[in-house]
Coordinates of C-alpha atoms in Angstrom, one line a residue:
X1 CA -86.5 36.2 97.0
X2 CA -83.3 37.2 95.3
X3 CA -80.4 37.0 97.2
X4 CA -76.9 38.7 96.3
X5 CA -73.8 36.5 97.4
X6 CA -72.4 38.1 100.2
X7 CA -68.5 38.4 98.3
X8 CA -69.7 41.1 95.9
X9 CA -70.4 43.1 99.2
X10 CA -66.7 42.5 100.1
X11 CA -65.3 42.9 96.4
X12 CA -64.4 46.7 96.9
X13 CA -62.5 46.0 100.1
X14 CA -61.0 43.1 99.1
X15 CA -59.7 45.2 96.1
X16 CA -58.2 47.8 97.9
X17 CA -56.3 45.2 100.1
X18 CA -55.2 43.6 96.7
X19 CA -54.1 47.2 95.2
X20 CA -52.6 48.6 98.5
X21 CA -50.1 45.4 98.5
X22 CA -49.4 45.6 94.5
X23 CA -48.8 49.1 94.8
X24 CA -45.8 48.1 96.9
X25 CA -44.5 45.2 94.6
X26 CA -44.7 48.0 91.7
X27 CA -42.3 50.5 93.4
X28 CA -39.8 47.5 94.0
X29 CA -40.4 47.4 89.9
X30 CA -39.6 50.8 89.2
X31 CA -36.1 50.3 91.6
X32 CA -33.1 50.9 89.4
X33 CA -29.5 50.3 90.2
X34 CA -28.4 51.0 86.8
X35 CA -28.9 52.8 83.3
X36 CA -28.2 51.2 79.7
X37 CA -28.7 53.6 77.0
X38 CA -29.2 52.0 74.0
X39 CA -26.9 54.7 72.0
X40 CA -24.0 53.2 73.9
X41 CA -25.4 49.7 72.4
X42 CA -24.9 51.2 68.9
X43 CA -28.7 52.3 68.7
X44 CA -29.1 54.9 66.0
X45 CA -32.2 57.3 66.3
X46 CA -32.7 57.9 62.5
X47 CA -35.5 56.2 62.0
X48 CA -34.1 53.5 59.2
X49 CA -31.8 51.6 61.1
X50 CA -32.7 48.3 61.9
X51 CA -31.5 48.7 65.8
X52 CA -33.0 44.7 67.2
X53 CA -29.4 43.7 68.1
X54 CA -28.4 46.9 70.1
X55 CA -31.5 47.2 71.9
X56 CA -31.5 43.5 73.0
X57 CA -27.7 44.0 74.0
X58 CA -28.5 46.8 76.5
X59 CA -31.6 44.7 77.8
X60 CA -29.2 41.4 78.0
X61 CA -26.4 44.1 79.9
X62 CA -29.0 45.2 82.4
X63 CA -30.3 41.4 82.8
X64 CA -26.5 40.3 83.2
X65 CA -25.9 42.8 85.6
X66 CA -29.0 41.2 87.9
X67 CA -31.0 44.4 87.1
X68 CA -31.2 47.7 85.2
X69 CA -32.8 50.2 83.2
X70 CA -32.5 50.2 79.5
X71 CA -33.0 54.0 78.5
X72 CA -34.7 55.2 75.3
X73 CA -33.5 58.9 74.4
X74 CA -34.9 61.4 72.3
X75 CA -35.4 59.9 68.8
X76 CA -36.4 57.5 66.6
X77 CA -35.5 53.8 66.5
X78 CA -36.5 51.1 64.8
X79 CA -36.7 47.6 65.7
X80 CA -37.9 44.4 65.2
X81 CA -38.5 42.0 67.9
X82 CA -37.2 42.5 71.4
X83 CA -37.1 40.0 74.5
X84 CA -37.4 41.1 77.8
X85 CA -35.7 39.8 80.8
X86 CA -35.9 39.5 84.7
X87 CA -35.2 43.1 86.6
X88 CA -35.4 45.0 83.9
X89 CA -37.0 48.0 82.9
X90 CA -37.1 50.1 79.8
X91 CA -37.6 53.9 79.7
X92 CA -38.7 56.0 77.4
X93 CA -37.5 59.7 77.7
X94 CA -39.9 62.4 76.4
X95 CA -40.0 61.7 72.4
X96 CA -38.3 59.1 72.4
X97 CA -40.4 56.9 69.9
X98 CA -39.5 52.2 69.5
X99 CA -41.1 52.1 66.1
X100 CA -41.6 48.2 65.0
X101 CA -40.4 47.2 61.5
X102 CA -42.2 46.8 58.7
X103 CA -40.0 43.8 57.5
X104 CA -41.9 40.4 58.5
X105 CA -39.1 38.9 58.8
X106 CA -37.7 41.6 61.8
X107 CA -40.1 39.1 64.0
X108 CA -39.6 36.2 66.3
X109 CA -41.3 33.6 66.9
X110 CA -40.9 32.2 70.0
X111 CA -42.0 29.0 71.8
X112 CA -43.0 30.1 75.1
X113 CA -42.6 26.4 76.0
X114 CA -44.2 25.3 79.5
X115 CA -47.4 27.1 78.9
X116 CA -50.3 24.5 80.1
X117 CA -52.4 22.5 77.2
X118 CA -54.4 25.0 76.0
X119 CA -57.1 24.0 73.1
X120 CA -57.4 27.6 71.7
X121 CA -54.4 29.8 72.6
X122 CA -52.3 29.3 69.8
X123 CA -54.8 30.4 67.4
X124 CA -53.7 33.7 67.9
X125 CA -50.0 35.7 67.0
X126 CA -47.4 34.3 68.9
X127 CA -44.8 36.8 67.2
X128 CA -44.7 40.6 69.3
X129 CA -42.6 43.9 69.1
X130 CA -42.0 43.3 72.3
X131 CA -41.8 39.6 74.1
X132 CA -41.3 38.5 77.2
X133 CA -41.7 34.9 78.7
X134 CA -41.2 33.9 82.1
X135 CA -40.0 37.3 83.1
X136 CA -40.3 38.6 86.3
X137 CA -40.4 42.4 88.2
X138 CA -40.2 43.9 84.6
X139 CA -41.3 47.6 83.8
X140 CA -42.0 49.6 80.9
X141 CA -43.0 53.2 80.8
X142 CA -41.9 57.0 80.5
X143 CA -42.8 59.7 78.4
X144 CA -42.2 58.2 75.0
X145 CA -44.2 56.3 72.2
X146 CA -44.5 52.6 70.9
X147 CA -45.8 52.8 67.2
X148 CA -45.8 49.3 65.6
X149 CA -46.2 50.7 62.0
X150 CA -49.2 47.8 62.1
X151 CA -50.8 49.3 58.9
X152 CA -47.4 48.7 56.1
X153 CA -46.5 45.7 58.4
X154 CA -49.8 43.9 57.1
X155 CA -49.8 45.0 54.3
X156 CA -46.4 43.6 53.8
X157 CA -47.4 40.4 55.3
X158 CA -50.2 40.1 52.5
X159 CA -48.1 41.0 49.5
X160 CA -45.9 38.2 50.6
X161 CA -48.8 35.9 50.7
X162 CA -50.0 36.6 47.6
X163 CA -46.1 36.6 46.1
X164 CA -46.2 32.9 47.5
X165 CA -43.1 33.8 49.5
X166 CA -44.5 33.0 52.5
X167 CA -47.6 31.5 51.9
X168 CA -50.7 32.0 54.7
X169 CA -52.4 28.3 55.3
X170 CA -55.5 30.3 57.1
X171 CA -55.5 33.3 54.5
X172 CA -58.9 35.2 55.2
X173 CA -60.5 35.0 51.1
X174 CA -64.0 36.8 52.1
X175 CA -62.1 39.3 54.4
X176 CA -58.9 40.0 51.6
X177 CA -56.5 39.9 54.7
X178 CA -53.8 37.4 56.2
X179 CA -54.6 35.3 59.5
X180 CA -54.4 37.2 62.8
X181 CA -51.7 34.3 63.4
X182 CA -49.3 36.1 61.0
X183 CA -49.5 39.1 62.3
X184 CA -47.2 40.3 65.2
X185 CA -49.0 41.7 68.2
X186 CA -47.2 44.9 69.7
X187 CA -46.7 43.2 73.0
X188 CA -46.7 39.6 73.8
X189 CA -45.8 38.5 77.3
X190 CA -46.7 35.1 78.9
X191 CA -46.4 33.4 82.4
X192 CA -44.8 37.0 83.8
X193 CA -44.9 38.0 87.0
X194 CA -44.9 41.7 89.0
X195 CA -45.3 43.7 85.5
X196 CA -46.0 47.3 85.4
X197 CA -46.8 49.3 81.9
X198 CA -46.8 52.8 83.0
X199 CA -47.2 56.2 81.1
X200 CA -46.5 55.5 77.7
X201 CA -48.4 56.5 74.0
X202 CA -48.7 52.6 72.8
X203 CA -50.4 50.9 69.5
X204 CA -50.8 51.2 66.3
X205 CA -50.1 47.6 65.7
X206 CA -50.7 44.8 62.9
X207 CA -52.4 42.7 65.4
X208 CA -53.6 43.1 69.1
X209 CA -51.9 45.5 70.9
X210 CA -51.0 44.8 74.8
X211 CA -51.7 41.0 75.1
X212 CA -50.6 39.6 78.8
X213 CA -51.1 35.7 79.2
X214 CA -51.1 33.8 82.7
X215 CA -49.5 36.9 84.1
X216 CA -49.7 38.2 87.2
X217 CA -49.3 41.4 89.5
X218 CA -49.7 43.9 86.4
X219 CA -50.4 47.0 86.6
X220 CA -51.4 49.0 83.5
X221 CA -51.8 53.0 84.1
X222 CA -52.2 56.3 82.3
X223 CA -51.4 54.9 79.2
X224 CA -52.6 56.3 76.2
X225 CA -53.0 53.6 73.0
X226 CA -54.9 54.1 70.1
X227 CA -54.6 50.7 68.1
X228 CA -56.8 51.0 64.9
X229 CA -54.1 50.2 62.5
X230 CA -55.5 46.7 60.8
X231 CA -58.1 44.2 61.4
X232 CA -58.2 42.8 65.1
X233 CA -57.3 45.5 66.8
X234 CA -58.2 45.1 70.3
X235 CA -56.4 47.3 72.8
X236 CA -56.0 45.3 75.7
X237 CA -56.1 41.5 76.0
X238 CA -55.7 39.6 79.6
X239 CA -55.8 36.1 79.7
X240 CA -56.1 34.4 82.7
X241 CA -53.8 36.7 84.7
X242 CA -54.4 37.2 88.5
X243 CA -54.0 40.7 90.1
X244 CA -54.3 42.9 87.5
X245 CA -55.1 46.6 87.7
X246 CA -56.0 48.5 84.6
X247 CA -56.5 52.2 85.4
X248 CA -56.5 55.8 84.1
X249 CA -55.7 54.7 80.6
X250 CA -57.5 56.3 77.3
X251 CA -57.9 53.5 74.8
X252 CA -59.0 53.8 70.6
X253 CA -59.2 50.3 69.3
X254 CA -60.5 49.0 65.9
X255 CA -61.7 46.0 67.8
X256 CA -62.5 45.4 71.2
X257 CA -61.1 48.1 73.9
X258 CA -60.3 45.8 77.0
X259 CA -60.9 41.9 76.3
X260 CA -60.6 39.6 79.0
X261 CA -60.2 35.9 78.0
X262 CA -59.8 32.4 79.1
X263 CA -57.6 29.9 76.9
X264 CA -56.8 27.4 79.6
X265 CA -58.9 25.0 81.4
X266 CA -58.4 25.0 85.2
X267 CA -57.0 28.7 85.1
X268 CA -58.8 32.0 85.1
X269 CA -58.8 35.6 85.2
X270 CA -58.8 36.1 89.4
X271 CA -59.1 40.0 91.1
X272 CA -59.2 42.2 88.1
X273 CA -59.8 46.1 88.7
X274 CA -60.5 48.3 85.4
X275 CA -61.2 51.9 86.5
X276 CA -60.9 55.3 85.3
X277 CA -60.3 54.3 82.0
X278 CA -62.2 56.2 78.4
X279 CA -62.3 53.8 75.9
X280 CA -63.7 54.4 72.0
X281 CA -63.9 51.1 69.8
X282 CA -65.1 49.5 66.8
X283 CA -66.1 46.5 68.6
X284 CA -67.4 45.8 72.8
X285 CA -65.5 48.7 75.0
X286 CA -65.2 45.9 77.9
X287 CA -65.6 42.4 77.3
X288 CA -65.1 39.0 78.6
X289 CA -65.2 35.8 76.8
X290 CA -64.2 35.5 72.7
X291 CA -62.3 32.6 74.7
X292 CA -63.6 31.2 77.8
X293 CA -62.6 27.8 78.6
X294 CA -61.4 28.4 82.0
X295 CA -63.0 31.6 84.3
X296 CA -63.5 35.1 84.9
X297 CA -64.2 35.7 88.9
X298 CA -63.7 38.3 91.3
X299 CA -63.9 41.5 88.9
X300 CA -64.0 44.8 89.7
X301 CA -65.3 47.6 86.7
X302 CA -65.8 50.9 87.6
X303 CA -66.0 54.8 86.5
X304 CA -65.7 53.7 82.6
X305 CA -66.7 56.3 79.8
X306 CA -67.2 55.2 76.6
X307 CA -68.5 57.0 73.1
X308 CA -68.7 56.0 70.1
X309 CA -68.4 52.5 70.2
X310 CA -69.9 50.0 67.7
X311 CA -71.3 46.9 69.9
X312 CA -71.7 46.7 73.7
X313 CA -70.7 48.9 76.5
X314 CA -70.2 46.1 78.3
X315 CA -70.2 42.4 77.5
X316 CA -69.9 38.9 79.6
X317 CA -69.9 35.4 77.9
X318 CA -69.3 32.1 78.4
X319 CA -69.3 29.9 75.4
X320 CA -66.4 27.3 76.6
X321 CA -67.7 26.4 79.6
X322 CA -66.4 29.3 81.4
X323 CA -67.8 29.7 84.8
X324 CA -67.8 33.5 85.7
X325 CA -69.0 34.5 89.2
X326 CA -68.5 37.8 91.7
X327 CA -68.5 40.2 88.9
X328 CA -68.9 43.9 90.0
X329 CA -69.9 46.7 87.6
X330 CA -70.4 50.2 88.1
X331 CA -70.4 54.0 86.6
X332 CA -70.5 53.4 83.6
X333 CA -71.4 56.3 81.1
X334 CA -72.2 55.5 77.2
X335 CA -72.9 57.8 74.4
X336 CA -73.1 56.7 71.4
X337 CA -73.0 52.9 71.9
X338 CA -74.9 50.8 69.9
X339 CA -75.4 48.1 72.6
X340 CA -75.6 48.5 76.4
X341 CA -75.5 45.3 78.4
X342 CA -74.8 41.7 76.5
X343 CA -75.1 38.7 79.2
X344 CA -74.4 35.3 77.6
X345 CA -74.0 32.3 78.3
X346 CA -74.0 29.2 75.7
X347 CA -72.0 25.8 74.2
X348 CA -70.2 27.1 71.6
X349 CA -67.4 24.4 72.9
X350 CA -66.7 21.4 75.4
X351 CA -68.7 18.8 76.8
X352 CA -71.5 21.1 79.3
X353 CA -71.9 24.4 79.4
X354 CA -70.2 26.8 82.5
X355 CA -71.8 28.9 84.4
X356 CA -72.8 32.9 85.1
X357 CA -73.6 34.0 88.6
X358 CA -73.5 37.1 91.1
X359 CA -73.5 39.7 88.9
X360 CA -73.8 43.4 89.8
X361 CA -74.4 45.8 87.7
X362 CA -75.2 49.3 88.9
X363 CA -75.3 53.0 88.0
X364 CA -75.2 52.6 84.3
X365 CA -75.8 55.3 81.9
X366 CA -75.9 55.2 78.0
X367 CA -77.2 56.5 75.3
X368 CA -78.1 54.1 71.6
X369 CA -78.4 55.6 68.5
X370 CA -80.1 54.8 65.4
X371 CA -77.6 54.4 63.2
X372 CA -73.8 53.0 63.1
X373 CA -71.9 54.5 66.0
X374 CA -68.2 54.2 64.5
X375 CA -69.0 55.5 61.1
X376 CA -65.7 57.5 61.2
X377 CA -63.5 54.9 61.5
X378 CA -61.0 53.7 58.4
X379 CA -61.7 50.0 59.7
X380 CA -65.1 49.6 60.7
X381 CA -66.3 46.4 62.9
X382 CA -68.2 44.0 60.2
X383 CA -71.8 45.0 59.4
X384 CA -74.6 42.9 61.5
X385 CA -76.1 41.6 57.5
X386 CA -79.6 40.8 58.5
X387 CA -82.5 43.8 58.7
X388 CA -83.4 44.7 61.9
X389 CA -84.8 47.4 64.3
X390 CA -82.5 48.5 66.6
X391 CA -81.4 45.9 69.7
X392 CA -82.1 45.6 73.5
X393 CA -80.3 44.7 76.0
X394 CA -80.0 41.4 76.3
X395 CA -79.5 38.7 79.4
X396 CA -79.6 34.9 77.8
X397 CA -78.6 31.6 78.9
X398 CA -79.7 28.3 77.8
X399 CA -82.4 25.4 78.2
X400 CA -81.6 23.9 81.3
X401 CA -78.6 26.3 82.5
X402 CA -79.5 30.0 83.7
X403 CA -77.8 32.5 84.1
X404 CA -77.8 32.7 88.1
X405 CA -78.3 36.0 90.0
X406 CA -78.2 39.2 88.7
X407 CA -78.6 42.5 90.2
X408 CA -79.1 45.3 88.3
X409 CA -79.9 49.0 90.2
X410 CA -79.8 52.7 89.0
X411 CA -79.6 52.1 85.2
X412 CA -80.8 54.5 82.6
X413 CA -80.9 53.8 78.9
X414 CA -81.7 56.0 76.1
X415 CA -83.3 53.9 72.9
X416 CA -83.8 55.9 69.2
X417 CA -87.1 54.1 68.7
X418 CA -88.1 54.1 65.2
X419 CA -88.3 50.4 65.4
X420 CA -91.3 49.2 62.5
X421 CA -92.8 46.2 61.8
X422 CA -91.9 46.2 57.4
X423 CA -88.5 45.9 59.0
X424 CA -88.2 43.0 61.2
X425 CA -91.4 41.6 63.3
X426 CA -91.2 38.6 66.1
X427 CA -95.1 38.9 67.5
X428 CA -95.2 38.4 70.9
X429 CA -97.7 35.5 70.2
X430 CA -94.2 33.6 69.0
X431 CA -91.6 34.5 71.1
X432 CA -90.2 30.7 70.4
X433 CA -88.9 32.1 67.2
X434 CA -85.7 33.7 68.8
X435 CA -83.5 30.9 68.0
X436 CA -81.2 29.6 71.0
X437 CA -78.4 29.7 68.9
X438 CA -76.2 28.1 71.6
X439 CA -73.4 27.1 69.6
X440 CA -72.9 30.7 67.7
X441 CA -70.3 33.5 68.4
X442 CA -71.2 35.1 71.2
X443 CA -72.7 38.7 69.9
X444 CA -75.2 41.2 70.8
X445 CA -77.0 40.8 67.6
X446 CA -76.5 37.0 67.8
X447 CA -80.2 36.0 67.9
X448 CA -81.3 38.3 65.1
X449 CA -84.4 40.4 66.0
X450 CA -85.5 40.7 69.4
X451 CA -89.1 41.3 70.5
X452 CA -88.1 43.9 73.0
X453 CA -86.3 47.4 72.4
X454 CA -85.1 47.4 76.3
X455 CA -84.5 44.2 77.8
X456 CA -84.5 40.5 76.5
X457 CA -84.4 38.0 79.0
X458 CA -84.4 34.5 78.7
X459 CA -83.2 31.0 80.5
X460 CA -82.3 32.8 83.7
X461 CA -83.0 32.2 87.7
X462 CA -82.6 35.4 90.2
X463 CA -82.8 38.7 88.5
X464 CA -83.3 42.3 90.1
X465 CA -84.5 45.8 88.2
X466 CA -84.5 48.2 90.7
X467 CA -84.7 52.3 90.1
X468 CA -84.4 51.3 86.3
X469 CA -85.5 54.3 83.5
X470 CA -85.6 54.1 79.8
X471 CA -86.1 56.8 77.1
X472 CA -87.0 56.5 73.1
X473 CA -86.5 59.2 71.2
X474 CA -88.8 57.9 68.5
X475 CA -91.7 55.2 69.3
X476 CA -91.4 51.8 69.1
X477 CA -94.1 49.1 68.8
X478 CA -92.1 46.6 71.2
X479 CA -92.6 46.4 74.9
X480 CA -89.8 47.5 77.1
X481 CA -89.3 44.1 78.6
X482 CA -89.6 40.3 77.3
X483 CA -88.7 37.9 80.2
X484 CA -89.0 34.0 78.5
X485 CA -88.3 31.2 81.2
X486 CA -87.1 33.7 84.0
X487 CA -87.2 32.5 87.7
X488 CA -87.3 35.0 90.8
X489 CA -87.5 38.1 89.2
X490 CA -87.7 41.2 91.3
X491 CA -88.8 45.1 89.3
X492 CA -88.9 48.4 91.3
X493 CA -88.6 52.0 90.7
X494 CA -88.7 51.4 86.7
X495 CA -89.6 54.8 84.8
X496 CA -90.8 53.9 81.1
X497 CA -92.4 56.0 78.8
X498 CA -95.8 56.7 79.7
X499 CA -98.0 56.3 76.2
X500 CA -97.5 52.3 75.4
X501 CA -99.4 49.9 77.0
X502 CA -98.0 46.0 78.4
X503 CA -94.7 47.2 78.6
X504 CA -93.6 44.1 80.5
X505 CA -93.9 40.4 78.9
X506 CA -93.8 37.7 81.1
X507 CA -93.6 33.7 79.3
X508 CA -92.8 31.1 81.5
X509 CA -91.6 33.2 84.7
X510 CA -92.3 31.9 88.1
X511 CA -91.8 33.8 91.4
X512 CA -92.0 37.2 89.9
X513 CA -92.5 40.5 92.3
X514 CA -93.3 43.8 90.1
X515 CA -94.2 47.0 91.7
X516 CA -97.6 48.1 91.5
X517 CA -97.4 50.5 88.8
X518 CA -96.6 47.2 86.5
X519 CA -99.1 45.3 87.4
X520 CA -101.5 47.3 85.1
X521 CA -98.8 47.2 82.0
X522 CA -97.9 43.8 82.3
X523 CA -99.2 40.8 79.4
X524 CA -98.4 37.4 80.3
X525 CA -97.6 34.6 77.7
X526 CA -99.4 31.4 78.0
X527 CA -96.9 28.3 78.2
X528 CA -97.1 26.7 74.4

């Protein structure tokens, strides 16, 4: 019998405890005993002056004065990179507009010395618009705009690369672009603590846009940031930050919208709440693990819209040995989405694989179409280069490790159909032809084609379908579901259409109860 651990019950509480206490520390952020306008620094609002040293005297003013608020006016000002410090705050009024250089050489590099050994982190930008290391009860937000000019930025970075003036050791050939390393993030903050990002128009940058490291107490709200400038894009990165909210924010990235990652061994992302948010992206909307060598528990995801997104609506993996437990997802509503659900867990890296358990995934609505859902962006995700019909949902773990537990209720799914056979055929005869592929990028379309159009299961122990409908707009030769070396599995209320026959595949599963209606569409697959 499945069994749900009994934290996911609590996870809602416990995150409204967590909120209602953070809520205070970020009022204590937004406290402000005194005002710094830049102007006063020698800021000019033209738009071509070069204004790095005035803005980081008023922030060094505020800090000096053991707290203060560095005002942005009306205007436009230019800068390269700026440190923030300790009780300080920065302000934008209405049009006000930080716009970051497009000189390379306007960016810093800092250390960020006593970071813990990390075998991955440094693979990515260390340089920002805006940095700040170590720096604690820190605000930004107000009416204004952040535009990192990302777009003549790069492309400044890659003439100089190809000038030999500053020559890129990891220059992408096949991709005609620089490193994501030599390309400045817009914001960069590491080890931070009681951070709130409130209000603002944000993006736009060469690199990621808001990336928050071993961080904790932040709180991002109503921001608006639409970061499609240049390759790797995301919107938001967290890396194994603890109390974190995410909320009421409208995101447009070229790469993933919300990324949640893992760098460091021994550390993880801990009480994480994403809500309210709209997110549009060439890449997943919400996803955790591109890195995950530590963890992801105790997550909270809820009353998410996303449209027009490339790859999944939402994605979990662990590749590094990760382990990922108590995750909690719910109203979620995709159009346009050319993935819905991507569960994964593999060995890309370290000596064993983690581990994925108590997962809830609940009233979940999207809609797949046939073809490419971000055709109207300037910078597409990369084309999957394989045929294929169009992909299920997929839940995968490993010979010998399972994905552990997984609850999935009220969950309807809308599939184009039109899958044939002269494109891409796995007969159901040789399911053993899906590769494992444990060591590859974790990806939706990772395992090439799949033998179901709804749901691909495989390697896992304790999984629930319950009040589960799916649609195809077109017919499709492949049953709904393809469960391969599943354990405890547990189907109710599922709606499918009416006119195809064994619509559920069992190989290998043990401990299975469907409901009735099943029974008579169900083909089992001999052990091989």
């Amino acid at each position: 019998m499945l069994k749900i651990n009994p934290k996911l019950i609590f996870t809602a509480l416990l995150m409204s405890l967590f909120l209602f206490g953070f809520e205070s520390q970020a009022q204590k952020t937004t406290k402000n005993p005194k005002e710094f306008l830049i102007t006063n620094y020698g800021a000019k609002a033209d738009g071509k002056t070069v204004n790095t040293i005035a803005i980081q005297k008023a922030i060094d003013a505020a800090f000096k004065n053991k707290g203060g608020q560095v005002i942005f006016p009306k205007g436009r000002f230019l800068s390269g990179s700026i440190v923030m410090k300790s009780n300080v705050g920065l302000y934008f009024e209405e049009e006000a507009v930080l716009l970051g250089s497009t000189n390379p050489k306007d960016y810093s590099n800092m250390a960020f010395v006593g970071r813990p050994i990390s075998p991955k982190a440094d693979d990515n930008s260390q340089m920002a618009l805006i940095l700040a290391n170590k720096a604690n009860n820190i605000a930004i937000k107000g009416k204004g705009t952040i535009d990192g000019q990302g777009l003549q930025l790069a492309l400044n970075i890659d003439s100089l690369h190809h000038a030999g003036v500053a020559i890129d050791p990891k220059y992408n050939l096949r991709r005609n672009r620089p490193n994501e390393t030599m390309r400045p993030k817009l914001f960069r903050f590491s080890q931070c603590d009681s951070v709130l990002i409130e209000g603002l128009k944000v993006g736009e940058a060469s690199c990621w846009g808001l990336s928050f490291e071993l961080c904790s107490n932040l709180t991002l709200d109503k921001l608006t940031i639409v970061n499609r400038s240049y390759w790797n894009n995301d919107g938001i990165d967290i890396t194994d930050c603890k109390n974190v909210k995410v909320v009421n924010c409208d995101i447009n990235a070229a790469d993933d919208g919300i990324c949640l990652k893992s760098y460091y061994p021994g550390y993880s992302n801990d009480s994480i709440y994403i809500a309210n948010c709209t997110i549009k992206s060439s890449a997943s909307a919400i996803k955790f693990g591109t890195a995950s060598f530590g963890g992801f528990k105790n997550v909270v995801i809820k009353d998410i819209k996303v449209y027009d997104t490339f790859r999944s609506a939402i994605a979990i993996e662990s590749v590094d040995g990760a382990i990922i437990e108590n995750i909690d997802v719910s109203n979620i509503d995709a159009v346009n989405t050319g993935n819905a659900i991507f569960i994964r867990l593999g060995q890309r890296s370290g000596d064993k694989p983690g581990s994925i358990k108590n997962l809830s995934i609940k009233n979940i609505n999207v809609q797949v179409p046939f073809g490419r859902p971000d055709i109207n962006y300037d910078l597409r995700g990369p084309e999957v280069d394989f045929f294929h019909n169009p992909f299920p949902s997929s839940i995968v773990g490993i010979p010998g490790y399972k994905i552990e537990n997984v609850s999935l209720e009220n969950i309807t799914i809308s599939y184009p159909g039109r899958a044939t056979k002269g494109m891409a055929y796995i007969p159901l005869s040789r399911l053993n032809q899906v590769p494992e592929a444990a060591k590859d990028y974790p990806e939706f379309s990772m395992f090439g084609e799949l033998p179901a159009y709804g749901f691909y299961v495989r390697h896992v122990n304790g999984i629930s379908f319950k009040n589960i409908k799916i649609t195809l707009d077109d017919t499709d030769f492949r049953p709904a579901f393809v469960f391969d070396d599943v354990q405890n599995l547990k189907m109710t209320q599922i709606d499918l259409p009416k006119e195809k026959s064994s619509q559920v595949v069992l190989k290998a599963v043990t401990s299975s109860t469907l409901d009735e209606e099943l029974v008579n569409q169900k083909l089992k697959i001999q052990n091989k």
